[in-house]
mmCIF file of C-alpha atoms in Angstrom:
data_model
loop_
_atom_site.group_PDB
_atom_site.id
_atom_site.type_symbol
_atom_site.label_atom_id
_atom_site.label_comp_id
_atom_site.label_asym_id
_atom_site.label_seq_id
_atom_site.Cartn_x
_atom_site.Cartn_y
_atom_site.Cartn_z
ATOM 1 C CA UNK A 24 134.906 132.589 113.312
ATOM 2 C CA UNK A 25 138.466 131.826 114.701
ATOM 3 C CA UNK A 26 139.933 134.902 116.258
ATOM 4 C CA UNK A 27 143.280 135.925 114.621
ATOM 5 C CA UNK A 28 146.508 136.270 116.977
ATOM 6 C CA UNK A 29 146.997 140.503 118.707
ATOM 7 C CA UNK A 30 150.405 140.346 116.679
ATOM 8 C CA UNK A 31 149.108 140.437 113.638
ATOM 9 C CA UNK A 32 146.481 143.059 114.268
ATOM 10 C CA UNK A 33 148.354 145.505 116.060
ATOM 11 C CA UNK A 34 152.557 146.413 116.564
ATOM 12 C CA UNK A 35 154.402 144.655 119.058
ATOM 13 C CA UNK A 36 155.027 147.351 121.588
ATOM 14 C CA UNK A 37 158.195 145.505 123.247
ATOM 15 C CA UNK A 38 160.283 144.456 120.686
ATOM 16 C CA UNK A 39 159.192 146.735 117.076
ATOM 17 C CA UNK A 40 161.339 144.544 114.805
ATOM 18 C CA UNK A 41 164.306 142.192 114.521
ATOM 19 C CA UNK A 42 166.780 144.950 113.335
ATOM 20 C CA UNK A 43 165.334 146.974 116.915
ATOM 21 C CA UNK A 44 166.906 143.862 118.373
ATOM 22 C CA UNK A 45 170.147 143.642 116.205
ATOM 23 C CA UNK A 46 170.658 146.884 117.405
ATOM 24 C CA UNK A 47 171.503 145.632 120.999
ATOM 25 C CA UNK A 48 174.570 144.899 119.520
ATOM 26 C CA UNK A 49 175.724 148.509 119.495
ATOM 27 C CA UNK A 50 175.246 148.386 123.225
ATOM 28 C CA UNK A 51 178.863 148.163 124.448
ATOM 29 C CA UNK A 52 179.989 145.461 126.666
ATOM 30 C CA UNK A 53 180.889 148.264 129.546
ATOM 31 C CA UNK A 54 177.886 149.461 129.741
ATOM 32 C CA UNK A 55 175.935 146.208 129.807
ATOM 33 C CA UNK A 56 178.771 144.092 131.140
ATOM 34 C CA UNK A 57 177.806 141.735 128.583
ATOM 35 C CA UNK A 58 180.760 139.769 126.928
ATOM 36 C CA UNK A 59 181.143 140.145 123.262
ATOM 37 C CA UNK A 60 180.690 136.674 122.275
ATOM 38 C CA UNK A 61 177.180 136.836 124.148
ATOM 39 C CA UNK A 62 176.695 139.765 122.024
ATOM 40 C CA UNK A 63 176.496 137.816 118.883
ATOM 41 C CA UNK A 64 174.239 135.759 119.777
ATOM 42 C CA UNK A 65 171.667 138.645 120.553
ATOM 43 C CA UNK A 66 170.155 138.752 116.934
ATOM 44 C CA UNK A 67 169.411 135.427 117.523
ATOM 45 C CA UNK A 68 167.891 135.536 121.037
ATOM 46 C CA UNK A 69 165.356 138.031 119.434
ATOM 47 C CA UNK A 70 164.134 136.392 116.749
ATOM 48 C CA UNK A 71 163.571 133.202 119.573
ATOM 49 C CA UNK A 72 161.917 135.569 121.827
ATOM 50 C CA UNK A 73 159.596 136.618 118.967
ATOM 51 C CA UNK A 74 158.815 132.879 117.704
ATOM 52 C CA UNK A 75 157.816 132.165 121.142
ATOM 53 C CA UNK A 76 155.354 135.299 121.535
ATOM 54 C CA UNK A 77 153.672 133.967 117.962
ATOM 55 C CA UNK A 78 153.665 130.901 119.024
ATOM 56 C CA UNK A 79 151.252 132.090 122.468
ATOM 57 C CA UNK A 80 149.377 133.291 120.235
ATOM 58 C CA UNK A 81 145.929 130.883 119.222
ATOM 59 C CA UNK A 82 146.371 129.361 116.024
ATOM 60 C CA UNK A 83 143.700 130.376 113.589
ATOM 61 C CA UNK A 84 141.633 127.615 111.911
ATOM 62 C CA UNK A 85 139.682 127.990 108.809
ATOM 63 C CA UNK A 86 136.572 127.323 108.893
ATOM 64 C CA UNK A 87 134.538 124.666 106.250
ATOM 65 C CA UNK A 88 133.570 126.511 103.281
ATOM 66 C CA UNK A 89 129.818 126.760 103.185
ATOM 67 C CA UNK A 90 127.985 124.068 101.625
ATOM 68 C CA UNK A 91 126.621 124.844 97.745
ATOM 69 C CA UNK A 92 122.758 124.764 98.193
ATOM 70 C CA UNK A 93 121.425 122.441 95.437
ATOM 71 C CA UNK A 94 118.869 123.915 92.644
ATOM 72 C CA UNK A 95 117.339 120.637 92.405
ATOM 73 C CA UNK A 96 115.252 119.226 95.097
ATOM 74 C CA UNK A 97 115.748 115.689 93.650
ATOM 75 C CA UNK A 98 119.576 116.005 94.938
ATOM 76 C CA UNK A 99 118.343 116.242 98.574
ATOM 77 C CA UNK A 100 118.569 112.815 100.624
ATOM 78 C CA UNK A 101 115.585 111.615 101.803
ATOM 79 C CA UNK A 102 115.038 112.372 105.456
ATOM 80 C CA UNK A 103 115.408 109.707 107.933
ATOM 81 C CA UNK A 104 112.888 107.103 108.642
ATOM 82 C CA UNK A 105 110.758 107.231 111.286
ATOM 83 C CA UNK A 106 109.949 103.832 112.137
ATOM 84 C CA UNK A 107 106.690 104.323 110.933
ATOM 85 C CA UNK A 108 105.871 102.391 107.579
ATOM 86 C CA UNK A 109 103.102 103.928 105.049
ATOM 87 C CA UNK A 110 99.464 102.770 105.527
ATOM 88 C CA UNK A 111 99.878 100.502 102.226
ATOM 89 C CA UNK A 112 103.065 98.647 104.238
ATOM 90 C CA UNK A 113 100.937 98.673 107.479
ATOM 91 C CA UNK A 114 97.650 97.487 105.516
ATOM 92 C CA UNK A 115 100.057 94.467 103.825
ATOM 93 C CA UNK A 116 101.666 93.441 106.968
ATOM 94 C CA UNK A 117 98.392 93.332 109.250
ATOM 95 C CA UNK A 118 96.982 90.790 106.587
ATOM 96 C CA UNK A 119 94.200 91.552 103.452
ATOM 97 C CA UNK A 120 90.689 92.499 104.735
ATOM 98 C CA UNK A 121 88.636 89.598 103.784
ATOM 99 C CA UNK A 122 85.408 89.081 106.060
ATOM 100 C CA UNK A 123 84.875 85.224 106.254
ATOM 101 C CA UNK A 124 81.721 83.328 104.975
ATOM 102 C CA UNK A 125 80.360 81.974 108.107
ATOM 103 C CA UNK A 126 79.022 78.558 108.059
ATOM 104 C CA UNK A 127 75.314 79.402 107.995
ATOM 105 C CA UNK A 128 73.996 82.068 106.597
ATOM 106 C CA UNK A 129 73.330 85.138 108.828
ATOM 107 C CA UNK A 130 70.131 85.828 106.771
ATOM 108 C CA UNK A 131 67.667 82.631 105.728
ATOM 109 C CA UNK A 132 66.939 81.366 102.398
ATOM 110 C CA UNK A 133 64.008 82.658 100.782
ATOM 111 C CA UNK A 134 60.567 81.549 100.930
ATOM 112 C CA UNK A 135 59.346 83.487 97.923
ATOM 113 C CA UNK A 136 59.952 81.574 94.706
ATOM 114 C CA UNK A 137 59.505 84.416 92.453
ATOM 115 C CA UNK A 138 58.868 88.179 92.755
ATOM 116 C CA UNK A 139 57.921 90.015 95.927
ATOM 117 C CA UNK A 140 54.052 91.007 95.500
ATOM 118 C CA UNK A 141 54.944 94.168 96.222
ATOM 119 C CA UNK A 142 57.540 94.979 93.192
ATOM 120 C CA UNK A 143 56.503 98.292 91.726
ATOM 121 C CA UNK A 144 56.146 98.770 87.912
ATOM 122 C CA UNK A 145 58.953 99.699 85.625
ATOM 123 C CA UNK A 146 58.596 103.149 84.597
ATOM 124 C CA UNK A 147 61.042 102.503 81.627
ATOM 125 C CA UNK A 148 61.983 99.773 80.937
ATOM 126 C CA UNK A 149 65.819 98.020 81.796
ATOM 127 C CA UNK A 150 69.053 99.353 80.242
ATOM 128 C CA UNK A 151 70.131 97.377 77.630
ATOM 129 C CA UNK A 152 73.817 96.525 78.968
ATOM 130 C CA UNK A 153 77.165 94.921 77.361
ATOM 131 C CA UNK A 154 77.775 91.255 78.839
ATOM 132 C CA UNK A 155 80.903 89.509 80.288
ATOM 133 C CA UNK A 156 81.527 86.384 82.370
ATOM 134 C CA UNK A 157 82.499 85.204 85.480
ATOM 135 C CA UNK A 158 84.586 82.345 85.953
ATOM 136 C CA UNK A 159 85.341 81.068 89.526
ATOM 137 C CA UNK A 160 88.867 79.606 90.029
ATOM 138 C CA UNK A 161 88.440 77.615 92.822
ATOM 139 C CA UNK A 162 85.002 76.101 93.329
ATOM 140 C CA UNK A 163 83.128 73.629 91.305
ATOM 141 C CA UNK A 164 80.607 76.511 90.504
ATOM 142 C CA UNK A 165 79.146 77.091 86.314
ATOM 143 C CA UNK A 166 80.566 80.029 84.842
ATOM 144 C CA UNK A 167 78.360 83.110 85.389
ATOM 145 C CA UNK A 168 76.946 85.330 82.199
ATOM 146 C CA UNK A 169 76.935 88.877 83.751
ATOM 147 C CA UNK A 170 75.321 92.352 82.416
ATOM 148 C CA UNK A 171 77.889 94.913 83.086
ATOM 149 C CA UNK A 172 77.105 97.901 85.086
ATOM 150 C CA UNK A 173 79.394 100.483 84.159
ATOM 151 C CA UNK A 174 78.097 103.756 84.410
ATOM 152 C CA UNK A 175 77.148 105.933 87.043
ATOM 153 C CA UNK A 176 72.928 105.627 86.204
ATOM 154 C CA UNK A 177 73.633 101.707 85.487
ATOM 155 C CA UNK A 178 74.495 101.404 88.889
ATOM 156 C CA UNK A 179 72.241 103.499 90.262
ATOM 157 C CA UNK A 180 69.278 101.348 88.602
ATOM 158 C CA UNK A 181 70.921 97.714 89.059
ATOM 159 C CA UNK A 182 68.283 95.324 89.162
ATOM 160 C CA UNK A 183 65.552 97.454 89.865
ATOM 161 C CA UNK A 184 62.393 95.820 88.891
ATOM 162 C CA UNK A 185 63.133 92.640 87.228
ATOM 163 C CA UNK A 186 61.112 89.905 88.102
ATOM 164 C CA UNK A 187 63.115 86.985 87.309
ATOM 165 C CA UNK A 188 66.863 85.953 86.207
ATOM 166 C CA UNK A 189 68.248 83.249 85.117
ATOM 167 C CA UNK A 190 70.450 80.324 87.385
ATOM 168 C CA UNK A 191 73.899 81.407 86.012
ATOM 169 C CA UNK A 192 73.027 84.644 84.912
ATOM 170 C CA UNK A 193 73.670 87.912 87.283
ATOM 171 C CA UNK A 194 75.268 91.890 87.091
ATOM 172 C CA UNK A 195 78.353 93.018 87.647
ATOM 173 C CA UNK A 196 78.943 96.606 89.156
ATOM 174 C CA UNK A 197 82.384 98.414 87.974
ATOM 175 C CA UNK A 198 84.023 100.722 90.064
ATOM 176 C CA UNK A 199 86.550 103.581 89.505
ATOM 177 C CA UNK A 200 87.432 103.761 93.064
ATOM 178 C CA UNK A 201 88.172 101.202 95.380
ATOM 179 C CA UNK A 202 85.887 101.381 98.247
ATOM 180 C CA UNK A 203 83.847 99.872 100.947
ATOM 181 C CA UNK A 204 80.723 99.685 98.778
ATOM 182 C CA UNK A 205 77.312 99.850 100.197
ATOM 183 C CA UNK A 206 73.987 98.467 98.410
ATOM 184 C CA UNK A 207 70.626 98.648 99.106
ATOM 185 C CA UNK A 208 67.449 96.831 97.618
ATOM 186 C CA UNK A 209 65.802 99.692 96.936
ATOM 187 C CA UNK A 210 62.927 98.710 94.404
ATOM 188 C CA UNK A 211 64.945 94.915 93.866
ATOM 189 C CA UNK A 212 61.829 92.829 93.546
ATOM 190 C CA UNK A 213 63.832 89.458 93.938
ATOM 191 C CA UNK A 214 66.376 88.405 96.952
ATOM 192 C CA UNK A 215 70.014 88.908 95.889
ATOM 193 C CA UNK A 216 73.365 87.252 96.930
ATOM 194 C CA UNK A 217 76.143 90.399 96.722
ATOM 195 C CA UNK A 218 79.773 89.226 96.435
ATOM 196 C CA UNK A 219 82.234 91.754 96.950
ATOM 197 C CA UNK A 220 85.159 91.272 94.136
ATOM 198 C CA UNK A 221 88.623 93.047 94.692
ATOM 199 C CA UNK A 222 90.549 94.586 91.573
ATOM 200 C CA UNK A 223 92.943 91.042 91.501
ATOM 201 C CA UNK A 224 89.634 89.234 91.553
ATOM 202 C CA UNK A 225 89.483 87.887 95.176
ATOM 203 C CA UNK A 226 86.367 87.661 96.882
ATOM 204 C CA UNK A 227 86.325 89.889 99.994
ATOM 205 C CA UNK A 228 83.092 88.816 101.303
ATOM 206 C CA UNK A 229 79.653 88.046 100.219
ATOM 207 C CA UNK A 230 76.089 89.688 101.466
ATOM 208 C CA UNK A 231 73.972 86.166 101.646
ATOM 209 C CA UNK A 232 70.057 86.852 100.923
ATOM 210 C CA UNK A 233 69.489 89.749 100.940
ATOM 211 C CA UNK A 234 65.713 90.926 101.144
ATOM 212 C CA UNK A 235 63.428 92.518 98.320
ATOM 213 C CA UNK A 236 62.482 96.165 98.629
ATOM 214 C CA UNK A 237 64.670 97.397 101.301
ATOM 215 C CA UNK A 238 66.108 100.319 101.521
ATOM 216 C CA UNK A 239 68.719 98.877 104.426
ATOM 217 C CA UNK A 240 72.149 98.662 103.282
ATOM 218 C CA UNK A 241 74.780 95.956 103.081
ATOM 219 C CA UNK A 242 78.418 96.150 103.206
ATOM 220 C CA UNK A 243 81.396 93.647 104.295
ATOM 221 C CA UNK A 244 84.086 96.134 105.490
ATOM 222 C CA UNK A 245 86.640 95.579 102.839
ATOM 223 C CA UNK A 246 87.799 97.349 99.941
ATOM 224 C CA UNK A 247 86.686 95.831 96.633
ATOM 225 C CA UNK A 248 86.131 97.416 93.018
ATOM 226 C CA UNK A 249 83.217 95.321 91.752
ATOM 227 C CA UNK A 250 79.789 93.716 93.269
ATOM 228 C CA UNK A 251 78.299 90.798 91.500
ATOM 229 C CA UNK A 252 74.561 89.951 92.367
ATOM 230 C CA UNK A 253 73.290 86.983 92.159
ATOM 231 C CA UNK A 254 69.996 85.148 92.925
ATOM 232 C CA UNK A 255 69.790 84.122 96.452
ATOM 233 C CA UNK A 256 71.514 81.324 97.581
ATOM 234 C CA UNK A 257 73.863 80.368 94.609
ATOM 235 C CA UNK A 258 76.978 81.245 96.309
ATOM 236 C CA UNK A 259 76.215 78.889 99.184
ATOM 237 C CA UNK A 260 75.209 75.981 96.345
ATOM 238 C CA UNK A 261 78.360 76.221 94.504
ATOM 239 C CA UNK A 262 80.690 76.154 97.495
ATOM 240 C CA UNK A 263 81.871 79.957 96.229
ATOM 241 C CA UNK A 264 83.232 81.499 99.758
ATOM 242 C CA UNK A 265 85.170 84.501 100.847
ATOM 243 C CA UNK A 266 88.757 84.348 99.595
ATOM 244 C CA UNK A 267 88.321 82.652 96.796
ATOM 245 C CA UNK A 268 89.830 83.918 93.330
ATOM 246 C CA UNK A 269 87.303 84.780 90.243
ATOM 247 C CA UNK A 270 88.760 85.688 86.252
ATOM 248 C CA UNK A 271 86.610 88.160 84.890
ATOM 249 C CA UNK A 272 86.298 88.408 81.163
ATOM 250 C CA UNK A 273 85.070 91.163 79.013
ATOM 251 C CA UNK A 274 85.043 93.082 82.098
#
């Protein structure tokens, strides 16, 4: 807080007022030796002398009146950036996780041309599931008819136990979250291709081959929100690769 001037707290001791000094006047000039026209101009002298002793005084300044806190928080600005974009800006800028279809496949065809001998019985018998399709943008591949695995035991099951499917037949597996799904071939009598669909329907990465009655998992290290299988080896036949773009319909 500005301090206020001594003057204006507390009488001036020297000179009490300007009538005290008017009344130098009375003072006659054989006392003081002072001629009478400088007498006249005593009153005046005073009120200088008392300008100037204000005037030493430190000026006061107001201060800023406080500032009105705000009862909404939506008024407040935004606090500064810190140079440090969010993980969805960082995630767009480093480039889309897609993990590339190598050339050959890690894993080799198939030699079993129908079930493993091993596939255990169904204790009851497949779900009977809705149906969609499949159509891939940009290869020269048939459109796929898929069973749609929507649910949480749907998934669980898959293809558990079939024996045989169809060339352009397959299921799809639905998501709610976008993850880094992992499958297994737990009880999966035949040898899958996986592909690994994002929510805008690009392929992230496909799981070539994969082998019956396993219970190792597969994964490509991307984020997708649905799995199609597939039998073994029909990516690869159709040219369908990472990065490509699928519709899906009735999905």
């Amino acid at each position: 807080m500005s301090s206020r001037c001594a003057l204006a707290t507390r009488p001036f001791t020297s000179i009490t007022s300007i009538t005290s000094i008017t009344s130098i006047t009375s003072i006659t000039s054989t006392s003081l030796a002072i001629p009478a026209a400088l007498a006249s101009l005593v009153p005046a002298l005073g009120a200088l002398l008392l300008g100037i002793a204000l005037g030493a005084c430190e000026r006061r300044v107001d201060e800023p009146l406080p500032l009105t806190p705000s009862s909404n928080l939506g008024d407040v600005a935004p606090p500064a950036s810190t140079g440090t974009p969010p993980a969805s800006t960082v995630e767009r800028d480093a480039g889309r996780c897609i993990q590339p279809t190598p050339s050959t496949p890690e894993r080799p065809s198939p030699k079993l041309t129908g079930p493993d001998p091993a596939c255990p019985e169904d204790p009851t018998g497949p779900f009977q599931l809705a149906t969609g399709k499949v159509t891939f943008l940009e290869a020269k591949a048939p459109d796929v008819t898929v069973e749609i695995a929507r649910r949480e035991q749907e998934r669980a099951r898959g293809l558990m136990y079939r024996t045989s499917m169809a060339e352009n037949r397959g299921m799809i597996f639905v998501f709610q979250q976008r993850n880094n799904h992992s499958f297994w071939m737990h009880n999966t009598c035949i040898p899958l291709d996986m592909l690994f669909i994002d929510s805008d329907g690009t392929i992230v990465g496909i799981e070539e081959n994969t082998p019956t009655l396993t219970d190792s998992t597969f994964d490509v290290g991307c984020p997708s929100t649905y799995v199609l299988e597939l039998n073994a080896g029909w990516a690869r036949r159709h040219g369908v690769v990472a990065g490509q773009k699928v519709r899906l319909e009735g999905i």
